[in-house]
PDB file of C-alpha atoms in Angstrom:
ATOM      1  CA  MET S 297      16.754   1.778  -6.189  1.00 78.00           C
ATOM      2  CA  GLN S 298      20.435   1.947  -7.140  1.00 82.00           C
ATOM      3  CA  ASN S 299      21.005   4.449  -4.331  1.00 82.00           C
ATOM      4  CA  THR S 300      18.996   2.234  -2.004  1.00 82.00           C
ATOM      5  CA  TRP S 301      21.068  -0.870  -2.685  1.00 86.00           C
ATOM      6  CA  THR S 302      24.363   1.017  -2.485  1.00 87.00           C
ATOM      7  CA  VAL S 303      23.668   2.816   0.783  1.00 85.00           C
ATOM      8  CA  ALA S 304      21.955  -0.166   2.410  1.00 84.00           C
ATOM      9  CA  THR S 305      24.953  -2.360   1.554  1.00 89.00           C
ATOM     10  CA  ILE S 306      27.352   0.127   3.148  1.00 90.00           C
ATOM     11  CA  VAL S 307      25.187   0.338   6.257  1.00 87.00           C
ATOM     12  CA  ALA S 308      24.951  -3.457   6.515  1.00 90.00           C
ATOM     13  CA  VAL S 309      28.722  -3.944   6.278  1.00 92.00           C
ATOM     14  CA  VAL S 310      29.431  -1.283   8.910  1.00 92.00           C
ATOM     15  CA  ALA S 311      26.663  -2.564  11.192  1.00 90.00           C
ATOM     16  CA  GLY S 312      28.005  -6.110  10.906  1.00 92.00           C
ATOM     17  CA  VAL S 313      31.576  -5.102  11.765  1.00 93.00           C
ATOM     18  CA  VAL S 314      30.838  -2.570  14.510  1.00 92.00           C
ATOM     19  CA  GLY S 315      27.933  -4.599  15.873  1.00 91.00           C
ATOM     20  CA  PHE S 316      30.180  -7.628  16.357  1.00 93.00           C
ATOM     21  CA  PHE S 317      32.243  -5.698  18.891  1.00 92.00           C
ATOM     22  CA  VAL S 318      29.107  -4.149  20.399  1.00 90.00           C
ATOM     23  CA  VAL S 319      27.832  -7.647  21.200  1.00 89.00           C
ATOM     24  CA  LEU S 320      31.274  -8.883  22.236  1.00 88.00           C
ATOM     25  CA  ARG S 321      31.717  -6.001  24.694  1.00 86.00           C
ATOM     26  CA  GLY S 322      28.132  -6.044  25.997  1.00 83.00           C
ATOM     27  CA  SER S 323      27.488  -2.490  24.781  1.00 82.00           C
ATOM     28  CA  ALA S 324      23.968  -3.030  23.447  1.00 80.00           C
ATOM     29  CA  PHE S 325      22.514  -0.275  25.625  1.00 81.00           C
ATOM     30  CA  VAL S 326      24.979   2.237  24.182  1.00 83.00           C
ATOM     31  CA  ALA S 327      24.139   1.109  20.639  1.00 79.00           C
ATOM     32  CA  ASP S 328      20.481   1.784  21.426  1.00 76.00           C
ATOM     33  CA  ALA S 329      20.953   5.062  23.315  1.00 80.00           C
ATOM     34  CA  LEU S 330      23.181   6.901  20.817  1.00 81.00           C
ATOM     35  CA  PRO S 331      20.918   6.645  17.740  1.00 78.00           C
ATOM     36  CA  THR S 332      17.779   7.219  19.805  1.00 75.00           C
ATOM     37  CA  GLY S 333      19.148  10.379  21.404  1.00 75.00           C
ATOM     38  CA  ALA S 334      20.998  11.648  18.342  1.00 76.00           C
ATOM     39  CA  PHE S 335      17.779  12.801  16.705  1.00 74.00           C
ATOM     40  CA  ALA S 336      18.193  15.889  18.906  1.00 78.00           C
ATOM     41  CA  GLY S 337      21.173  16.814  16.755  1.00 80.00           C
ATOM     42  CA  ALA S 338      19.087  16.493  13.613  1.00 76.00           C
ATOM     43  CA  ALA S 339      16.370  18.639  15.169  1.00 76.00           C
ATOM     44  CA  GLY S 340      18.888  21.300  16.163  1.00 80.00           C
ATOM     45  CA  ALA S 341      20.533  21.233  12.731  1.00 78.00           C
ATOM     46  CA  SER S 342      17.179  21.638  11.014  1.00 74.00           C
ATOM     47  CA  LEU S 343      16.332  24.518  13.334  1.00 77.00           C
ATOM     48  CA  ILE S 344      19.431  26.512  12.416  1.00 80.00           C
ATOM     49  CA  GLY S 345      19.403  25.468   8.750  1.00 75.00           C
ATOM     50  CA  VAL S 346      22.452  23.209   8.470  1.00 76.00           C
ATOM     51  CA  SER S 347      22.894  19.614   7.319  1.00 73.00           C
ATOM     52  CA  THR S 348      20.878  17.050   9.275  1.00 73.00           C
ATOM     53  CA  LEU S 349      23.700  14.522   8.928  1.00 73.00           C
ATOM     54  CA  ALA S 350      26.131  17.024  10.460  1.00 79.00           C
ATOM     55  CA  GLY S 351      23.814  17.509  13.427  1.00 79.00           C
ATOM     56  CA  LEU S 352      23.483  13.759  13.884  1.00 80.00           C
ATOM     57  CA  THR S 353      27.239  13.282  13.798  1.00 81.00           C
ATOM     58  CA  VAL S 354      27.991  16.087  16.264  1.00 84.00           C
ATOM     59  CA  PHE S 355      25.400  14.936  18.785  1.00 82.00           C
ATOM     60  CA  SER S 356      26.339  11.258  18.455  1.00 83.00           C
ATOM     61  CA  LEU S 357      30.009  12.013  19.044  1.00 85.00           C
ATOM     62  CA  ALA S 358      29.187  14.327  21.954  1.00 86.00           C
ATOM     63  CA  GLY S 359      26.949  11.666  23.486  1.00 84.00           C
ATOM     64  CA  ALA S 360      29.654   9.020  23.089  1.00 84.00           C
ATOM     65  CA  LEU S 361      32.254  11.227  24.788  1.00 84.00           C
ATOM     66  CA  VAL S 362      29.894  12.022  27.667  1.00 85.00           C
ATOM     67  CA  ILE S 363      29.115   8.324  28.152  1.00 84.00           C
ATOM     68  CA  GLY S 364      32.818   7.477  28.147  1.00 81.00           C
ATOM     69  CA  TRP S 365      33.659  10.282  30.592  1.00 81.00           C
ATOM     70  CA  LEU S 366      30.825   9.520  33.009  1.00 79.00           C
ATOM     71  CA  GLY S 367      31.482   5.786  32.703  1.00 74.00           C
ATOM     72  CA  ARG S 368      34.849   6.201  34.422  1.00 73.00           C
ATOM     73  CA  ARG S 369      33.222   7.782  37.463  1.00 67.00           C
ATOM     74  CA  SER S 370      29.997   5.783  37.784  1.00 66.00           C
ATOM     75  CA  ARG S 371      28.282   2.661  36.516  1.00 72.00           C
ATOM     76  CA  HIS S 372      28.345   2.426  32.729  1.00 74.00           C
ATOM     77  CA  ASP S 373      24.604   1.764  32.396  1.00 77.00           C
ATOM     78  CA  VAL S 374      23.790   4.767  34.596  1.00 81.00           C
ATOM     79  CA  ALA S 375      26.088   7.002  32.540  1.00 80.00           C
ATOM     80  CA  THR S 376      24.429   5.801  29.329  1.00 82.00           C
ATOM     81  CA  ALA S 377      20.917   6.362  30.707  1.00 82.00           C
ATOM     82  CA  LEU S 378      21.747   9.868  31.935  1.00 83.00           C
ATOM     83  CA  THR S 379      23.255  10.801  28.573  1.00 84.00           C
ATOM     84  CA  LEU S 380      20.194   9.466  26.752  1.00 80.00           C
ATOM     85  CA  VAL S 381      17.867  11.462  29.004  1.00 83.00           C
ATOM     86  CA  LEU S 382      19.894  14.637  28.389  1.00 84.00           C
ATOM     87  CA  MET S 383      19.861  14.176  24.626  1.00 83.00           C
ATOM     88  CA  LEU S 384      16.130  13.423  24.545  1.00 80.00           C
ATOM     89  CA  GLY S 385      15.477  16.521  26.627  1.00 83.00           C
ATOM     90  CA  LEU S 386      17.452  18.693  24.219  1.00 83.00           C
ATOM     91  CA  GLY S 387      15.608  17.113  21.314  1.00 79.00           C
ATOM     92  CA  ALA S 388      12.254  17.944  22.870  1.00 78.00           C
ATOM     93  CA  LEU S 389      13.412  21.548  23.371  1.00 82.00           C
ATOM     94  CA  PHE S 390      14.551  21.908  19.748  1.00 80.00           C
ATOM     95  CA  LEU S 391      11.331  20.391  18.436  1.00 75.00           C
ATOM     96  CA  SER S 392       9.268  22.846  20.480  1.00 76.00           C
ATOM     97  CA  PHE S 393      10.747  25.680  18.404  1.00 78.00           C
ATOM     98  CA  SER S 394       9.680  24.157  15.086  1.00 69.00           C
ATOM     99  CA  GLN S 395       6.410  22.892  13.645  1.00 62.00           C
ATOM    100  CA  GLU S 396       7.812  21.483  10.393  1.00 58.00           C
ATOM    101  CA  TYR S 397       9.891  18.563  11.561  1.00 57.00           C
ATOM    102  CA  SER S 398       7.400  15.714  12.039  1.00 57.00           C
ATOM    103  CA  ALA S 399       8.147  14.042   8.681  1.00 60.00           C
ATOM    104  CA  GLU S 400      11.902  14.061   9.287  1.00 62.00           C
ATOM    105  CA  ILE S 401      11.434  12.729  12.818  1.00 62.00           C
ATOM    106  CA  TYR S 402       9.436   9.813  11.423  1.00 62.00           C
ATOM    107  CA  SER S 403      12.150   9.063   8.873  1.00 65.00           C
ATOM    108  CA  LEU S 404      14.882   9.208  11.526  1.00 66.00           C
ATOM    109  CA  LEU S 405      12.970   6.828  13.775  1.00 64.00           C
ATOM    110  CA  PHE S 406      11.921   4.315  11.122  1.00 64.00           C
ATOM    111  CA  GLY S 407      14.197   5.083   8.168  1.00 64.00           C
ATOM    112  CA  GLU S 408      13.607   5.879   4.501  1.00 66.00           C
ATOM    113  CA  VAL S 409      15.795   3.350   2.771  1.00 65.00           C
ATOM    114  CA  LEU S 410      13.597   3.432  -0.349  1.00 66.00           C
ATOM    115  CA  GLY S 411      13.906   7.220  -0.592  1.00 68.00           C
ATOM    116  CA  ILE S 412      17.676   7.700  -0.628  1.00 74.00           C
ATOM    117  CA  SER S 413      18.815  10.624  -2.776  1.00 74.00           C
ATOM    118  CA  VAL S 414      22.014  10.779  -4.801  1.00 80.00           C
ATOM    119  CA  ASN S 415      23.432  13.415  -2.437  1.00 78.00           C
ATOM    120  CA  ALA S 416      23.221  10.991   0.519  1.00 74.00           C
ATOM    121  CA  VAL S 417      25.439   8.307  -1.019  1.00 82.00           C
ATOM    122  CA  ALA S 418      28.809  10.071  -0.736  1.00 84.00           C
ATOM    123  CA  PRO S 419      28.483  11.165   2.958  1.00 81.00           C
ATOM    124  CA  VAL S 420      27.350   7.684   3.972  1.00 83.00           C
ATOM    125  CA  ALA S 421      30.230   6.106   2.046  1.00 87.00           C
ATOM    126  CA  VAL S 422      32.767   8.433   3.671  1.00 88.00           C
ATOM    127  CA  LEU S 423      31.477   7.822   7.204  1.00 85.00           C
ATOM    128  CA  GLY S 424      31.313   4.083   6.527  1.00 88.00           C
ATOM    129  CA  ALA S 425      34.920   4.033   5.324  1.00 92.00           C
ATOM    130  CA  VAL S 426      36.034   5.976   8.407  1.00 91.00           C
ATOM    131  CA  CYS S 427      34.286   3.457  10.682  1.00 91.00           C
ATOM    132  CA  ILE S 428      35.861   0.446   8.968  1.00 93.00           C
ATOM    133  CA  LEU S 429      39.334   2.011   8.924  1.00 94.00           C
ATOM    134  CA  ALA S 430      39.029   2.898  12.619  1.00 93.00           C
ATOM    135  CA  ILE S 431      38.083  -0.684  13.492  1.00 93.00           C
ATOM    136  CA  LEU S 432      41.009  -2.020  11.436  1.00 92.00           C
ATOM    137  CA  ALA S 433      43.414   0.404  13.108  1.00 91.00           C
ATOM    138  CA  MET S 434      42.510  -0.719  16.618  1.00 89.00           C
ATOM    139  CA  PHE S 435      41.459  -4.278  15.799  1.00 88.00           C
ATOM    140  CA  ARG S 436      44.004  -6.189  17.897  1.00 87.00           C
ATOM    141  CA  PRO S 437      43.840  -4.068  21.079  1.00 87.00           C
ATOM    142  CA  LEU S 438      40.041  -3.829  20.744  1.00 86.00           C
ATOM    143  CA  MET S 439      39.707  -7.606  20.404  1.00 87.00           C
ATOM    144  CA  LEU S 440      42.046  -8.176  23.356  1.00 82.00           C
ATOM    145  CA  ALA S 441      40.285  -5.603  25.541  1.00 81.00           C
ATOM    146  CA  SER S 442      36.904  -7.120  24.638  1.00 79.00           C
ATOM    147  CA  VAL S 443      37.746 -10.793  25.209  1.00 79.00           C
ATOM    148  CA  MET S 444      40.479 -10.677  27.899  1.00 77.00           C
ATOM    149  CA  PRO S 445      40.579  -7.181  29.454  1.00 70.00           C
ATOM    150  CA  GLU S 446      42.919  -8.214  32.301  1.00 69.00           C
ATOM    151  CA  LEU S 447      45.467  -9.623  29.850  1.00 69.00           C
ATOM    152  CA  GLY S 448      45.088  -6.513  27.737  1.00 65.00           C
ATOM    153  CA  GLU S 449      45.860  -4.287  30.715  1.00 69.00           C
ATOM    154  CA  ALA S 450      48.928  -6.410  31.470  1.00 70.00           C
ATOM    155  CA  ARG S 451      50.130  -5.926  27.898  1.00 72.00           C
ATOM    156  CA  GLY S 452      49.695  -2.180  28.047  1.00 71.00           C
ATOM    157  CA  VAL S 453      46.295  -1.841  26.395  1.00 71.00           C
ATOM    158  CA  ARG S 454      44.546   1.135  27.978  1.00 75.00           C
ATOM    159  CA  SER S 455      40.952   0.009  28.332  1.00 75.00           C
ATOM    160  CA  HIS S 456      39.495   3.477  28.782  1.00 76.00           C
ATOM    161  CA  ARG S 457      41.221   4.831  25.687  1.00 82.00           C
ATOM    162  CA  ILE S 458      39.961   1.862  23.649  1.00 84.00           C
ATOM    163  CA  GLU S 459      36.477   2.385  25.088  1.00 83.00           C
ATOM    164  CA  MET S 460      36.435   6.056  24.091  1.00 85.00           C
ATOM    165  CA  CYS S 461      37.634   5.299  20.566  1.00 87.00           C
ATOM    166  CA  PHE S 462      35.083   2.527  20.149  1.00 88.00           C
ATOM    167  CA  LEU S 463      32.256   4.747  21.408  1.00 87.00           C
ATOM    168  CA  ALA S 464      33.265   7.303  18.782  1.00 88.00           C
ATOM    169  CA  VAL S 465      33.057   4.615  16.102  1.00 90.00           C
ATOM    170  CA  ILE S 466      29.570   3.631  17.295  1.00 88.00           C
ATOM    171  CA  ALA S 467      28.561   7.280  17.121  1.00 85.00           C
ATOM    172  CA  LEU S 468      29.775   7.604  13.534  1.00 85.00           C
ATOM    173  CA  ALA S 469      28.123   4.333  12.528  1.00 86.00           C
ATOM    174  CA  THR S 470      24.772   5.332  13.981  1.00 81.00           C
ATOM    175  CA  SER S 471      24.965   8.793  12.403  1.00 77.00           C
ATOM    176  CA  MET S 472      25.581   7.209   9.028  1.00 76.00           C
ATOM    177  CA  ALA S 473      22.767   4.680   9.361  1.00 74.00           C
ATOM    178  CA  LEU S 474      20.047   6.815  10.950  1.00 74.00           C
ATOM    179  CA  PRO S 475      18.743   8.388   7.721  1.00 69.00           C
ATOM    180  CA  VAL S 476      18.712   4.958   6.068  1.00 67.00           C
ATOM    181  CA  VAL S 477      17.214   2.442   8.515  1.00 65.00           C
ATOM    182  CA  GLY S 478      16.267   4.752  11.388  1.00 70.00           C
ATOM    183  CA  ALA S 479      17.105   4.855  15.078  1.00 68.00           C
ATOM    184  CA  LEU S 480      14.830   1.979  16.023  1.00 63.00           C
ATOM    185  CA  LEU S 481      16.233  -0.339  13.342  1.00 70.00           C
ATOM    186  CA  ILE S 482      19.968   0.343  13.340  1.00 77.00           C
ATOM    187  CA  PHE S 483      19.857  -1.124  16.827  1.00 77.00           C
ATOM    188  CA  SER S 484      18.333  -4.386  15.581  1.00 79.00           C
ATOM    189  CA  LEU S 485      20.721  -4.476  12.607  1.00 84.00           C
ATOM    190  CA  MET S 486      23.728  -3.854  14.859  1.00 87.00           C
ATOM    191  CA  ILE S 487      22.660  -6.489  17.418  1.00 88.00           C
ATOM    192  CA  GLY S 488      20.684  -9.227  15.618  1.00 88.00           C
ATOM    193  CA  PRO S 489      23.190 -10.397  12.945  1.00 91.00           C
ATOM    194  CA  PRO S 490      26.290 -10.198  15.207  1.00 92.00           C
ATOM    195  CA  ALA S 491      24.506 -12.033  18.026  1.00 90.00           C
ATOM    196  CA  ALA S 492      23.371 -14.693  15.560  1.00 91.00           C
ATOM    197  CA  ALA S 493      26.908 -15.017  14.195  1.00 92.00           C
ATOM    198  CA  ARG S 494      28.337 -15.568  17.679  1.00 89.00           C
ATOM    199  CA  SER S 495      25.746 -18.314  18.225  1.00 89.00           C
ATOM    200  CA  PHE S 496      26.789 -20.121  15.049  1.00 90.00           C
ATOM    201  CA  THR S 497      30.533 -20.135  15.779  1.00 87.00           C
ATOM    202  CA  SER S 498      32.940 -19.403  18.613  1.00 83.00           C
ATOM    203  CA  ASP S 499      35.783 -18.410  16.262  1.00 87.00           C
ATOM    204  CA  PRO S 500      35.937 -14.580  16.529  1.00 86.00           C
ATOM    205  CA  TYR S 501      37.243 -14.020  13.004  1.00 89.00           C
ATOM    206  CA  LEU S 502      34.692 -16.343  11.430  1.00 93.00           C
ATOM    207  CA  ALA S 503      31.962 -14.777  13.581  1.00 91.00           C
ATOM    208  CA  LEU S 504      32.961 -11.295  12.388  1.00 92.00           C
ATOM    209  CA  ALA S 505      32.758 -12.353   8.739  1.00 93.00           C
ATOM    210  CA  LEU S 506      29.485 -14.175   9.331  1.00 94.00           C
ATOM    211  CA  SER S 507      28.074 -11.097  11.067  1.00 94.00           C
ATOM    212  CA  VAL S 508      28.642  -9.044   7.916  1.00 94.00           C
ATOM    213  CA  VAL S 509      27.152 -11.757   5.693  1.00 95.00           C
ATOM    214  CA  ILE S 510      24.013 -12.046   7.839  1.00 95.00           C
ATOM    215  CA  ALA S 511      23.606  -8.254   8.003  1.00 93.00           C
ATOM    216  CA  LEU S 512      23.843  -8.046   4.211  1.00 93.00           C
ATOM    217  CA  ALA S 513      21.331 -10.867   3.805  1.00 94.00           C
ATOM    218  CA  VAL S 514      18.921  -9.181   6.224  1.00 92.00           C
ATOM    219  CA  VAL S 515      19.089  -5.794   4.495  1.00 89.00           C
ATOM    220  CA  TRP S 516      18.888  -7.129   0.949  1.00 91.00           C
ATOM    221  CA  THR S 517      15.989  -9.438   1.783  1.00 92.00           C
ATOM    222  CA  ALA S 518      14.177  -6.641   3.628  1.00 87.00           C
ATOM    223  CA  ILE S 519      14.510  -4.254   0.670  1.00 86.00           C
ATOM    224  CA  ALA S 520      13.263  -6.840  -1.826  1.00 88.00           C
ATOM    225  CA  ALA S 521      10.356  -7.837   0.413  1.00 89.00           C
ATOM    226  CA  SER S 522       9.415  -4.213   1.053  1.00 83.00           C
ATOM    227  CA  TYR S 523       9.525  -3.405  -2.660  1.00 84.00           C
ATOM    228  CA  ALA S 524       7.354  -6.418  -3.509  1.00 87.00           C
ATOM    229  CA  SER S 525       4.812  -6.061  -0.698  1.00 87.00           C
ATOM    230  CA  ASN S 526       4.804  -2.285  -0.080  1.00 82.00           C
ATOM    231  CA  TRP S 527       5.191  -3.033   3.639  1.00 82.00           C
ATOM    232  CA  PRO S 528       7.634  -0.950   5.734  1.00 75.00           C
ATOM    233  CA  VAL S 529      11.239  -2.019   5.271  1.00 78.00           C
ATOM    234  CA  GLY S 530      11.720  -1.624   9.013  1.00 75.00           C
ATOM    235  CA  PHE S 531       9.287  -4.439   9.698  1.00 81.00           C
ATOM    236  CA  PHE S 532      11.348  -6.829   7.602  1.00 85.00           C
ATOM    237  CA  VAL S 533      14.692  -5.682   9.025  1.00 84.00           C
ATOM    238  CA  GLY S 534      13.534  -6.205  12.607  1.00 82.00           C
ATOM    239  CA  THR S 535      11.705  -9.472  11.940  1.00 89.00           C
ATOM    240  CA  ILE S 536      14.403 -11.114   9.829  1.00 91.00           C
ATOM    241  CA  GLY S 537      17.131 -10.006  12.248  1.00 87.00           C
ATOM    242  CA  ALA S 538      15.239 -11.535  15.172  1.00 88.00           C
ATOM    243  CA  ALA S 539      14.647 -14.729  13.165  1.00 91.00           C
ATOM    244  CA  CYS S 540      18.388 -15.003  12.435  1.00 90.00           C
ATOM    245  CA  TYR S 541      19.186 -14.687  16.128  1.00 89.00           C
ATOM    246  CA  ALA S 542      16.549 -17.304  17.007  1.00 91.00           C
ATOM    247  CA  ALA S 543      18.065 -19.643  14.400  1.00 91.00           C
ATOM    248  CA  GLY S 544      21.511 -19.070  15.878  1.00 88.00           C
ATOM    249  CA  ARG S 545      20.331 -19.857  19.390  1.00 88.00           C
ATOM    250  CA  GLY S 546      18.585 -22.976  18.096  1.00 90.00           C
ATOM    251  CA  TRP S 547      21.769 -24.099  16.347  1.00 87.00           C
ATOM    252  CA  ALA S 548      23.831 -23.489  19.491  1.00 84.00           C
ATOM    253  CA  ALA S 549      21.367 -25.491  21.613  1.00 86.00           C
ATOM    254  CA  TRP S 550      21.344 -28.368  19.135  1.00 87.00           C
ATOM    255  CA  ARG S 551      25.146 -28.423  18.962  1.00 82.00           C
ATOM    256  CA  ARG S 552      25.384 -28.350  22.754  1.00 80.00           C
ATOM    257  CA  THR S 553      22.927 -31.240  23.045  1.00 84.00           C
ATOM    258  CA  ARG S 554      24.915 -33.262  20.537  1.00 78.00           C
ATOM    259  CA  GLY S 555      28.108 -32.571  22.461  1.00 69.00           C
ATOM    260  CA  VAL S 556      26.557 -33.750  25.730  1.00 67.00           C
ATOM    261  CA  ALA S 557      25.198 -36.885  24.063  1.00 67.00           C
ATOM    262  CA  ALA S 558      28.599 -37.656  22.521  1.00 68.00           C
ATOM    263  CA  ALA S 559      30.324 -37.208  25.885  1.00 67.00           C
ATOM    264  CA  GLU S 560      27.849 -39.527  27.541  1.00 64.00           C
ATOM    265  CA  ARG S 561      28.405 -42.181  24.853  1.00 70.00           C
ATOM    266  CA  ASP S 562      32.182 -41.887  25.305  1.00 65.00           C
ATOM    267  CA  ARG S 563      31.711 -42.677  28.998  1.00 68.00           C
ATOM    268  CA  GLY S 564      29.615 -45.714  28.148  1.00 58.00           C
ATOM    269  CA  VAL S 565      26.234 -44.319  29.199  1.00 49.00           C
ATOM    270  CA  PRO S 566      23.352 -45.719  27.121  1.00 52.00           C
ATOM    271  CA  ALA S 567      21.818 -43.219  24.722  1.00 47.00           C
ATOM    272  CA  ILE S 568      18.386 -43.651  26.323  1.00 46.00           C
ATOM    273  CA  ALA S 569      19.766 -42.113  29.513  1.00 44.00           C
ATOM    274  CA  CYS S 570      20.459 -38.852  27.717  1.00 41.00           C
TER     275      CYS S 570
END
């Protein structure tokens, strides 16, 4: 359980930080495609007898570079879909050569956060630190390119270079999180809390901090609930993340309604008319 709390906390912090920019840049499809297709790297690594995490990292980075390269020459969603199809095809080929991979495939899809070994803590911590340091290093140009790309171009920010670097960070983040929460759940953890945070506040810095806080709350609550109920931790991660986003949208709607009502009162319109 100590390993579980440590690794899950690292994953939550990285997912909150990286996921904030994923939502801000509208890159949700990429955040879904990279972890889903990266299992091919784990299958290939298992086939040749090397570290599964190394295979995940290599394939995630390769997929990110292919998406970035194709994205310059075609529509970004088409480039992402083609890369995902290629990676899934390679994964199917690698799996056809082995009959002993079904358990690991299940864990990569749905995660094994309650079965984290001591040997997994250090690699996850290293990859998590690299992701956070990379975001800090390119924070200002990444924020500018995400919010005001035209102004960023005018100030010398090269959008394609920022895009390639950010895709590499997503690849590292998904590689780190796959063995913990799985491909199907890192997506919800990287999208749900940041999207909820953006609904609660329009301040980007406050939203970034709130994204991390919500991601931590989701993961910690999911682990405790899974331990107490013996239900899959993935169920709680997905459900609580979706509930946080729904609460954020509800808060945004309520705040918008209050703003409209206040504006109408300032113009002298009776409240009943609202």
